[in-house]
Amino acid sequence: MNIQENISLKSLNTFGFDQNALFFTAADSVESLKSALTWAKEKELQVLILGGGSNILLTQDFVGLVIKVEMRGIQLVGEDENHLWVKVGAGEVWHDLVCYAIERNWAGIENLSLIPGTVGASPMQNIGAYGVEIKDIFDSLEAMNRSTLEMETFSHGACQFGYRESVFKNKLKNQYVICSVTFKLNKSPNFQVEYGAIQDVLRQKGIEKLTINAVSEAVIEIRQSKLPDPRVIGNAGSFFKNPTIPQNQYADLQARFPGIPGYPSEAGVKVPAGWLIEQAGWKGFKSGDVGVHAKQALVLVNYGDGHGSEVRVLSEQIRQSIREKFGIELSPEVNFI
Ligand code: FAD
Ligand code: EPU
């Protein structure tokens, strides 16, 4: 176990905020993870589990041990007539897994192309894009209980997936480290191309015969056209979740704001937070070196020398203005540290 001291996390979070970890180590196996957690427990230190740092907002130094999850490996562990079970180390890069599957014609994961981060973090918020969430291809995961240091298996049901939610963000927050995830992929594709934007790109490219590679390329093109590349402009993707409001509240808002978009969901109507933020006048806003992306108002950005606490303040200002203008409460998607 190699424990380093006073390590900058700047290159380890996609906002690019320059906060330090008092102690830092990488865990590339279950054994090294156990040693690191034991070391932190003996020293009574807080622990932060880090994947690709693409969904965190560092607002201060972390006075504890940061453990970067680096367990690797992609293994085909089962197969039947229609499905393939693939077990993946938590430290694998998500998009590398997507490419690996597409190269082998394993279907189900193509709509989730180019989402930053690691496989281990993917169940945390049930990552999703363009009509697919990981709950649609998830089989089970193995995680270390941070108190007992024992490995436990979580079935689909036990993860309690919801929209950008799982049990690991709620009841079991900070209690487990996900070490591997097993996905159930399809031998034959079941294309999810209802999103208008995907169809537009496929049409523009003249694609008549759908393939998982064509869907992946279309998703990549759409994402690159509106989401800032964190290597160029620091960001963590959507900063807030899209809120769901009751049908009657939506009807009232429609009367006041006739253009308000909304999509029926189980609990009411889901309203795009990006639309609300744009209507409240924030799109392209800049204060110091932080701001609201000019092409996607749901993405808060660091132009280089910003500070995480400035993004936190900006996010509070945005929440307040959305509360005042629309009577809607926005919840952050990003994890504040
Ligand atoms: P990190 O940011 O390192 O960690 C996120 C949280 O998970 C932290 O609380 C951390 O402690 C915890 N964690 C990480 N790994 C583990 C583990 N192995 N065990 C236990 N806890 C762990 N998300 C979407 O859902 N859909 C999108 O379309 C999307 N687009 C994005 C686009 C951009 C440009 C960016 C920057 C982000 C986007 N995101 C999107 C958010 C982000 O990619 C996902 O949330 C991703 O799963 C985060 O992975 P990570 O490894 O970077 O996690
Ligand atoms: N919109 C605006 N102005 C904006 C941005 C969006 O008016 O500046 C409106 C438009 O009406 C647009 C609608 O919002 O049609 C939806 O926008 P978009 O398709 O860009 O998707 P989103 O709702 O902003 C969600 C996810 C993304 C995911 C995409 C595609 C959340 C919080 N975000 O964004 O996930 O990639 O859909 O499925 O659900 C992430 O979680 O980090 C993330 C990027």
Short mmCIF file of C-alpha atoms and ligand atoms in Angstrom, two decimals:
data_model
loop_
_atom_site.label_atom_id
_atom_site.label_comp_id
_atom_site.label_asym_id
_atom_site.label_seq_id
_atom_site.Cartn_x
_atom_site.Cartn_y
_atom_site.Cartn_z
CA MET A 1 0.00 0.00 0.00
CA ASN A 2 1.44 3.32 -1.09
CA ILE A 3 -0.06 6.22 0.87
CA GLN A 4 0.88 9.65 -0.45
CA GLU A 5 0.50 12.90 1.47
CA ASN A 6 -0.86 16.29 0.37
CA ILE A 7 -1.79 15.34 -3.16
CA SER A 8 -3.50 17.77 -5.50
CA LEU A 9 -6.80 16.42 -6.86
CA LYS A 10 -6.85 18.93 -9.75
CA SER A 11 -6.28 16.33 -12.47
CA LEU A 12 -8.58 13.85 -10.71
CA ASN A 13 -11.84 15.82 -10.93
CA THR A 14 -13.38 16.95 -14.21
CA PHE A 15 -14.23 20.41 -12.84
CA GLY A 16 -10.45 20.77 -12.45
CA PHE A 17 -10.65 22.27 -8.96
CA ASP A 18 -7.32 22.38 -7.20
CA GLN A 19 -8.08 20.95 -3.77
CA ASN A 20 -5.74 18.65 -1.86
CA ALA A 21 -6.19 15.25 -0.31
CA LEU A 22 -4.37 15.00 3.02
CA PHE A 23 -3.72 11.33 2.19
CA PHE A 24 -4.15 9.55 -1.14
CA THR A 25 -3.88 5.97 -2.33
CA ALA A 26 -5.04 3.84 -5.25
CA ALA A 27 -6.71 0.43 -4.76
CA ASP A 28 -6.28 -1.99 -7.65
CA SER A 29 -7.52 -5.08 -5.81
CA VAL A 30 -9.94 -6.09 -3.08
CA GLU A 31 -6.94 -6.73 -0.80
CA SER A 32 -5.43 -3.29 -1.34
CA LEU A 33 -8.83 -1.70 -0.75
CA LYS A 34 -9.13 -3.61 2.52
CA SER A 35 -5.66 -2.45 3.62
CA ALA A 36 -6.47 1.17 2.78
CA LEU A 37 -9.79 1.12 4.65
CA THR A 38 -8.11 -0.54 7.65
CA TRP A 39 -5.34 2.08 7.65
CA ALA A 40 -7.92 4.90 7.60
CA LYS A 41 -9.96 3.26 10.36
CA GLU A 42 -6.89 2.92 12.61
CA LYS A 43 -6.13 6.62 12.10
CA GLU A 44 -9.82 7.57 12.48
CA LEU A 45 -9.72 9.33 9.13
CA GLN A 46 -12.64 10.14 6.85
CA VAL A 47 -12.55 8.29 3.52
CA LEU A 48 -13.51 9.55 0.07
CA ILE A 49 -13.95 6.92 -2.65
CA LEU A 50 -12.98 8.34 -6.02
CA GLY A 51 -13.58 7.04 -9.52
CA GLY A 52 -13.06 9.37 -12.47
CA GLY A 53 -14.08 12.46 -10.47
CA SER A 54 -16.71 13.40 -13.08
CA ASN A 55 -19.63 13.80 -10.71
CA ILE A 56 -18.10 15.55 -7.71
CA LEU A 57 -17.77 19.18 -6.67
CA LEU A 58 -14.71 19.73 -4.51
CA THR A 59 -15.33 22.82 -2.41
CA GLN A 60 -12.47 22.31 0.06
CA ASP A 61 -9.43 20.16 0.78
CA PHE A 62 -10.26 16.62 1.84
CA VAL A 63 -8.79 16.11 5.30
CA GLY A 64 -8.78 12.33 5.21
CA LEU A 65 -7.84 9.47 2.88
CA VAL A 66 -8.90 9.56 -0.77
CA ILE A 67 -9.00 6.04 -2.24
CA LYS A 68 -9.01 5.94 -6.02
CA VAL A 69 -10.69 2.75 -7.23
CA GLU A 70 -8.56 1.08 -9.91
CA MET A 71 -9.70 -2.57 -10.07
CA ARG A 72 -9.53 -3.67 -13.70
CA GLY A 73 -10.75 -6.48 -15.90
CA ILE A 74 -13.59 -7.33 -18.27
CA GLN A 75 -14.69 -10.97 -18.17
CA LEU A 76 -17.41 -12.86 -19.98
CA VAL A 77 -18.87 -14.94 -17.14
CA GLY A 78 -22.03 -16.41 -18.64
CA GLU A 79 -24.04 -16.85 -21.79
CA ASP A 80 -27.39 -18.20 -22.95
CA GLU A 81 -29.22 -18.10 -26.27
CA ASN A 82 -29.97 -14.37 -26.04
CA HIS A 83 -27.75 -12.85 -23.37
CA LEU A 84 -24.17 -12.38 -22.20
CA TRP A 85 -23.13 -11.73 -18.62
CA VAL A 86 -20.05 -9.52 -18.37
CA LYS A 87 -18.26 -8.86 -15.08
CA VAL A 88 -16.27 -5.63 -15.04
CA GLY A 89 -13.77 -4.22 -12.53
CA ALA A 90 -14.95 -0.99 -10.89
CA GLY A 91 -11.89 0.93 -12.09
CA GLU A 92 -12.50 0.33 -15.79
CA VAL A 93 -13.34 3.49 -17.73
CA TRP A 94 -17.04 3.46 -18.63
CA HIS A 95 -16.63 4.46 -22.27
CA ASP A 96 -13.85 1.86 -22.76
CA LEU A 97 -16.37 -0.78 -21.68
CA VAL A 98 -18.91 0.61 -24.17
CA CYS A 99 -16.32 0.40 -26.99
CA TYR A 100 -15.29 -3.12 -25.90
CA ALA A 101 -18.93 -4.25 -26.10
CA ILE A 102 -19.59 -2.59 -29.45
CA GLU A 103 -16.45 -4.15 -30.99
CA ARG A 104 -17.83 -7.58 -30.04
CA ASN A 105 -21.39 -6.75 -31.14
CA TRP A 106 -22.70 -7.00 -27.57
CA ALA A 107 -25.79 -4.82 -27.46
CA GLY A 108 -27.62 -2.78 -24.84
CA ILE A 109 -24.98 -0.32 -23.77
CA GLU A 110 -24.57 1.75 -26.99
CA ASN A 111 -26.85 4.64 -25.94
CA LEU A 112 -24.59 5.19 -22.93
CA SER A 113 -21.58 6.05 -25.09
CA LEU A 114 -19.14 8.75 -23.97
CA ILE A 115 -20.44 9.14 -20.41
CA PRO A 116 -17.31 10.00 -18.40
CA GLY A 117 -16.23 8.11 -15.30
CA THR A 118 -15.75 4.58 -14.12
CA VAL A 119 -17.79 1.39 -14.15
CA GLY A 120 -17.80 1.34 -10.32
CA ALA A 121 -19.58 4.69 -10.12
CA SER A 122 -22.15 3.79 -12.76
CA PRO A 123 -24.66 2.18 -10.34
CA MET A 124 -24.26 5.02 -7.81
CA GLN A 125 -26.63 7.27 -9.69
CA ASN A 126 -27.91 4.72 -12.23
CA ILE A 127 -26.28 6.63 -15.08
CA GLY A 128 -28.51 7.29 -18.03
CA ALA A 129 -28.71 8.97 -21.41
CA TYR A 130 -30.84 8.90 -24.53
CA GLY A 131 -33.53 6.56 -23.24
CA VAL A 132 -31.34 3.97 -21.48
CA GLU A 133 -30.19 3.69 -17.85
CA ILE A 134 -27.78 1.14 -16.44
CA LYS A 135 -30.68 -0.47 -14.58
CA ASP A 136 -31.74 -1.77 -18.04
CA ILE A 137 -28.56 -3.84 -18.41
CA PHE A 138 -27.56 -4.34 -14.77
CA ASP A 139 -27.37 -7.82 -13.29
CA SER A 140 -25.57 -7.51 -9.93
CA LEU A 141 -22.57 -5.96 -8.22
CA GLU A 142 -19.99 -6.83 -5.60
CA ALA A 143 -19.13 -4.26 -2.97
CA MET A 144 -17.03 -4.08 0.16
CA ASN A 145 -18.86 -3.17 3.34
CA ARG A 146 -16.76 -0.33 4.79
CA SER A 147 -17.47 -1.39 8.41
CA THR A 148 -17.02 -5.16 8.24
CA LEU A 149 -14.59 -5.17 5.27
CA GLU A 150 -16.54 -8.15 3.92
CA MET A 151 -17.61 -8.47 0.28
CA GLU A 152 -21.36 -8.50 -0.38
CA THR A 153 -23.38 -9.11 -3.54
CA PHE A 154 -26.22 -6.77 -4.49
CA SER A 155 -28.98 -7.94 -6.80
CA HIS A 156 -30.85 -5.58 -9.10
CA GLY A 157 -33.68 -5.18 -6.56
CA ALA A 158 -31.27 -4.50 -3.68
CA CYS A 159 -29.78 -1.50 -5.53
CA GLN A 160 -33.14 0.34 -5.51
CA PHE A 161 -32.46 2.14 -8.78
CA GLY A 162 -34.41 5.26 -9.67
CA TYR A 163 -33.81 8.28 -11.88
CA ARG A 164 -30.22 9.27 -10.98
CA GLU A 165 -30.64 7.34 -7.72
CA SER A 166 -29.67 4.11 -6.00
CA VAL A 167 -29.53 2.77 -2.47
CA PHE A 168 -25.83 3.80 -2.41
CA LYS A 169 -26.77 7.49 -2.62
CA ASN A 170 -29.47 7.11 0.02
CA LYS A 171 -29.85 4.54 2.79
CA LEU A 172 -26.38 3.04 2.27
CA LYS A 173 -24.55 6.30 1.52
CA ASN A 174 -20.79 6.06 2.24
CA GLN A 175 -21.15 2.48 3.50
CA TYR A 176 -19.92 0.42 0.51
CA VAL A 177 -17.18 0.45 -2.09
CA ILE A 178 -18.31 -1.06 -5.37
CA CYS A 179 -15.56 -3.40 -6.64
CA SER A 180 -17.16 -4.98 -9.72
CA VAL A 181 -20.38 -4.80 -11.69
CA THR A 182 -21.94 -7.59 -13.78
CA PHE A 183 -23.99 -6.49 -16.79
CA LYS A 184 -26.48 -8.54 -18.79
CA LEU A 185 -26.01 -7.60 -22.44
CA ASN A 186 -27.95 -8.76 -25.49
CA LYS A 187 -26.80 -10.86 -28.43
CA SER A 188 -29.36 -9.15 -30.67
CA PRO A 189 -29.88 -5.40 -30.45
CA ASN A 190 -33.12 -3.90 -29.23
CA PHE A 191 -32.58 -0.39 -30.57
CA GLN A 192 -33.68 2.57 -28.43
CA VAL A 193 -33.81 5.45 -30.88
CA GLU A 194 -37.00 7.26 -29.84
CA TYR A 195 -35.03 10.41 -28.99
CA GLY A 196 -35.66 12.85 -31.82
CA ALA A 197 -32.05 13.99 -31.80
CA ILE A 198 -30.79 10.43 -32.48
CA GLN A 199 -33.18 10.05 -35.40
CA ASP A 200 -32.13 13.44 -36.81
CA VAL A 201 -28.44 12.49 -36.76
CA LEU A 202 -29.10 9.05 -38.30
CA ARG A 203 -31.12 10.71 -41.05
CA GLN A 204 -28.47 13.38 -41.71
CA LYS A 205 -25.83 10.65 -42.00
CA GLY A 206 -28.05 8.69 -44.40
CA ILE A 207 -28.05 5.60 -42.17
CA GLU A 208 -30.78 3.22 -43.25
CA LYS A 209 -29.70 0.01 -41.57
CA LEU A 210 -29.37 0.49 -37.83
CA THR A 211 -26.34 -0.96 -36.07
CA ILE A 212 -25.19 -0.54 -32.48
CA ASN A 213 -22.12 1.25 -33.82
CA ALA A 214 -24.29 3.73 -35.76
CA VAL A 215 -26.37 4.44 -32.64
CA SER A 216 -23.21 4.91 -30.57
CA GLU A 217 -21.75 7.31 -33.15
CA ALA A 218 -25.00 9.31 -33.27
CA VAL A 219 -25.07 9.61 -29.47
CA ILE A 220 -21.42 10.70 -29.46
CA GLU A 221 -22.13 13.36 -32.09
CA ILE A 222 -25.09 14.78 -30.12
CA ARG A 223 -23.15 14.80 -26.86
CA GLN A 224 -20.14 16.52 -28.45
CA SER A 225 -22.39 19.20 -29.95
CA LYS A 226 -23.71 20.44 -26.60
CA LEU A 227 -21.74 19.12 -23.66
CA PRO A 228 -18.39 20.77 -22.94
CA ASP A 229 -15.36 18.47 -23.05
CA PRO A 230 -13.97 18.51 -19.49
CA ARG A 231 -10.42 18.50 -20.93
CA VAL A 232 -11.21 21.93 -22.38
CA ILE A 233 -13.78 23.43 -19.96
CA GLY A 234 -14.12 22.00 -16.45
CA ASN A 235 -17.57 20.60 -15.65
CA ALA A 236 -19.40 17.61 -14.15
CA GLY A 237 -22.18 17.19 -16.71
CA SER A 238 -25.71 18.08 -15.57
CA PHE A 239 -25.35 19.89 -12.28
CA PHE A 240 -29.01 19.40 -11.25
CA LYS A 241 -31.53 16.61 -11.81
CA ASN A 242 -34.55 17.25 -13.99
CA PRO A 243 -37.38 17.88 -11.50
CA THR A 244 -40.72 16.06 -11.54
CA ILE A 245 -43.70 18.19 -10.58
CA PRO A 246 -47.38 17.34 -10.03
CA GLN A 247 -49.66 17.51 -13.07
CA ASN A 248 -51.70 20.43 -11.63
CA GLN A 249 -48.58 22.51 -11.00
CA TYR A 250 -47.47 21.81 -14.56
CA ALA A 251 -50.86 22.94 -15.90
CA ASP A 252 -50.57 26.21 -13.91
CA LEU A 253 -47.07 26.79 -15.27
CA GLN A 254 -48.24 26.06 -18.82
CA ALA A 255 -50.79 28.84 -18.47
CA ARG A 256 -48.04 31.29 -17.43
CA PHE A 257 -45.23 29.93 -19.65
CA PRO A 258 -46.89 28.41 -22.75
CA GLY A 259 -43.60 27.02 -24.14
CA ILE A 260 -42.67 25.00 -21.04
CA PRO A 261 -41.58 21.48 -22.07
CA GLY A 262 -42.70 18.51 -19.97
CA TYR A 263 -42.61 14.73 -20.21
CA PRO A 264 -45.13 12.51 -18.40
CA SER A 265 -43.51 10.38 -15.69
CA GLU A 266 -44.86 8.05 -13.01
CA ALA A 267 -45.04 10.77 -10.35
CA GLY A 268 -46.20 13.68 -12.54
CA VAL A 269 -44.43 15.67 -15.24
CA LYS A 270 -40.66 15.83 -15.69
CA VAL A 271 -39.50 19.31 -16.68
CA PRO A 272 -36.04 19.90 -18.19
CA ALA A 273 -34.04 21.90 -15.65
CA GLY A 274 -31.94 23.28 -18.53
CA TRP A 275 -35.04 25.02 -19.92
CA LEU A 276 -35.93 26.50 -16.51
CA ILE A 277 -32.38 27.78 -15.99
CA GLU A 278 -32.23 29.24 -19.49
CA GLN A 279 -35.62 31.00 -19.04
CA ALA A 280 -34.41 32.45 -15.74
CA GLY A 281 -31.64 34.15 -17.73
CA TRP A 282 -28.62 32.17 -16.55
CA LYS A 283 -27.46 30.57 -19.82
CA GLY A 284 -23.95 31.83 -20.64
CA PHE A 285 -23.69 33.66 -17.27
CA LYS A 286 -20.12 34.11 -16.05
CA SER A 287 -18.86 35.25 -12.65
CA GLY A 288 -15.10 35.29 -12.19
CA ASP A 289 -13.94 32.04 -13.72
CA VAL A 290 -17.10 29.98 -13.13
CA GLY A 291 -20.41 30.09 -14.95
CA VAL A 292 -23.27 28.44 -16.82
CA HIS A 293 -22.41 26.79 -20.13
CA ALA A 294 -23.51 28.78 -23.17
CA LYS A 295 -24.83 25.71 -25.05
CA GLN A 296 -26.40 23.77 -22.15
CA ALA A 297 -27.73 25.71 -19.17
CA LEU A 298 -27.81 22.60 -16.96
CA VAL A 299 -24.00 22.42 -17.01
CA LEU A 300 -22.04 24.63 -14.61
CA VAL A 301 -18.45 25.24 -15.65
CA ASN A 302 -14.99 26.19 -14.46
CA TYR A 303 -13.13 28.22 -17.08
CA GLY A 304 -9.80 27.46 -15.43
CA ASP A 305 -9.14 29.37 -12.23
CA GLY A 306 -12.50 29.07 -10.53
CA HIS A 307 -13.09 27.61 -7.08
CA GLY A 308 -15.55 24.90 -6.12
CA SER A 309 -17.08 27.13 -3.46
CA GLU A 310 -17.91 29.69 -6.19
CA VAL A 311 -19.81 26.98 -8.09
CA ARG A 312 -21.61 26.08 -4.87
CA VAL A 313 -22.67 29.73 -4.39
CA LEU A 314 -23.73 30.02 -8.06
CA SER A 315 -25.76 26.81 -7.76
CA GLU A 316 -27.58 28.25 -4.71
CA GLN A 317 -28.35 31.46 -6.63
CA ILE A 318 -29.74 29.41 -9.52
CA ARG A 319 -31.87 27.27 -7.20
CA GLN A 320 -33.29 30.37 -5.55
CA SER A 321 -34.17 32.04 -8.84
CA ILE A 322 -35.91 28.86 -10.12
CA ARG A 323 -37.82 28.62 -6.83
CA GLU A 324 -38.94 32.25 -7.13
CA LYS A 325 -39.83 32.19 -10.85
CA PHE A 326 -41.39 28.74 -11.18
CA GLY A 327 -42.00 27.47 -7.63
CA ILE A 328 -39.80 24.45 -8.44
CA GLU A 329 -37.06 23.07 -6.18
CA LEU A 330 -33.95 21.89 -8.06
CA SER A 331 -31.85 19.10 -6.50
CA PRO A 332 -28.17 18.78 -7.33
CA GLU A 333 -27.08 15.70 -9.23
CA VAL A 334 -23.42 16.36 -8.44
CA ASN A 335 -21.94 15.11 -5.14
CA PHE A 336 -20.61 17.96 -2.97
CA ILE A 337 -17.37 17.27 -1.10
P1 FAD B 1 -16.85 10.07 -9.27
O1 FAD B 1 -17.17 11.46 -9.68
O2 FAD B 1 -15.44 9.74 -8.97
O3 FAD B 1 -17.74 9.71 -8.00
C1 FAD B 1 -19.12 10.00 -7.98
C2 FAD B 1 -19.71 9.49 -6.65
O4 FAD B 1 -19.64 8.08 -6.60
C3 FAD B 1 -18.91 9.98 -5.42
O5 FAD B 1 -19.83 10.14 -4.37
C4 FAD B 1 -17.97 8.82 -5.13
O6 FAD B 1 -17.60 8.77 -3.77
C5 FAD B 1 -18.82 7.62 -5.52
N1 FAD B 1 -18.05 6.49 -6.06
C6 FAD B 1 -17.26 6.49 -7.17
N2 FAD B 1 -16.78 5.25 -7.39
C7 FAD B 1 -17.30 4.46 -6.42
C8 FAD B 1 -17.17 3.06 -6.10
N3 FAD B 1 -16.44 2.23 -6.85
N4 FAD B 1 -17.81 2.59 -5.00
C9 FAD B 1 -18.56 3.42 -4.24
N5 FAD B 1 -18.70 4.73 -4.47
C10 FAD B 1 -18.09 5.24 -5.56
N6 FAD B 1 -24.11 11.07 -15.93
C11 FAD B 1 -25.19 10.44 -16.46
O7 FAD B 1 -25.89 9.69 -15.75
N7 FAD B 1 -25.56 10.64 -17.76
C12 FAD B 1 -24.87 11.43 -18.59
O8 FAD B 1 -25.24 11.59 -19.75
C13 FAD B 1 -23.72 12.10 -18.07
N8 FAD B 1 -23.02 12.94 -18.86
C14 FAD B 1 -21.92 13.58 -18.36
C15 FAD B 1 -21.19 14.42 -19.20
C16 FAD B 1 -20.05 15.08 -18.75
C17 FAD B 1 -19.29 15.99 -19.68
C18 FAD B 1 -19.63 14.88 -17.41
C19 FAD B 1 -18.39 15.55 -16.90
C20 FAD B 1 -20.36 14.05 -16.54
C21 FAD B 1 -21.51 13.40 -17.01
N9 FAD B 1 -22.29 12.55 -16.20
C22 FAD B 1 -23.37 11.89 -16.72
C23 FAD B 1 -21.93 12.35 -14.78
C24 FAD B 1 -20.82 11.28 -14.56
O9 FAD B 1 -20.21 10.94 -15.76
C25 FAD B 1 -21.40 10.01 -13.92
O10 FAD B 1 -22.05 10.31 -12.71
C26 FAD B 1 -20.33 8.96 -13.65
O11 FAD B 1 -20.92 7.73 -13.31
C27 FAD B 1 -19.38 9.38 -12.54
O12 FAD B 1 -18.33 8.44 -12.52
P2 FAD B 1 -16.96 8.75 -11.80
O13 FAD B 1 -16.16 7.49 -11.81
O14 FAD B 1 -16.32 9.93 -12.40
O15 FAD B 1 -17.46 9.05 -10.32
N1 EPU B 2 -33.04 22.87 -22.69
C1 EPU B 2 -33.13 24.22 -22.86
N2 EPU B 2 -32.01 24.97 -22.68
C2 EPU B 2 -30.83 24.44 -22.33
C3 EPU B 2 -30.73 23.06 -22.14
C4 EPU B 2 -31.86 22.27 -22.32
O1 EPU B 2 -34.18 24.75 -23.17
O2 EPU B 2 -29.85 25.20 -22.18
C5 EPU B 2 -34.25 22.03 -22.86
C6 EPU B 2 -34.60 21.73 -24.30
O3 EPU B 2 -36.02 21.82 -24.39
C7 EPU B 2 -34.23 20.27 -24.48
C8 EPU B 2 -34.45 19.73 -23.08
O4 EPU B 2 -34.11 20.82 -22.21
O5 EPU B 2 -35.02 19.66 -25.41
C9 EPU B 2 -33.59 18.53 -22.71
O6 EPU B 2 -32.23 18.87 -22.95
P1 EPU B 2 -31.15 17.74 -23.28
O7 EPU B 2 -31.67 16.82 -24.33
O8 EPU B 2 -29.84 18.41 -23.51
O9 EPU B 2 -31.11 16.86 -21.98
P2 EPU B 2 -31.11 17.25 -20.43
O10 EPU B 2 -32.45 16.95 -19.88
O11 EPU B 2 -30.56 18.61 -20.20
C10 EPU B 2 -30.50 14.85 -19.65
C11 EPU B 2 -29.53 14.25 -18.68
C12 EPU B 2 -28.17 14.12 -19.34
C13 EPU B 2 -28.30 13.19 -20.53
C14 EPU B 2 -29.31 13.80 -21.52
C15 EPU B 2 -29.62 12.86 -22.67
C16 EPU B 2 -30.27 14.80 -16.46
C17 EPU B 2 -30.07 15.64 -15.26
N3 EPU B 2 -29.45 15.04 -17.49
O12 EPU B 2 -30.06 16.17 -19.90
O13 EPU B 2 -27.28 13.52 -18.40
O14 EPU B 2 -27.06 13.02 -21.17
O15 EPU B 2 -30.56 14.06 -20.84
O16 EPU B 2 -30.37 11.79 -22.22
O17 EPU B 2 -31.15 13.94 -16.49
C18 EPU B 2 -25.78 14.06 -16.64
O18 EPU B 2 -26.52 13.39 -15.91
O19 EPU B 2 -24.72 14.57 -16.22
C19 EPU B 2 -26.14 14.22 -18.03
C20 EPU B 2 -25.42 14.94 -18.87
#
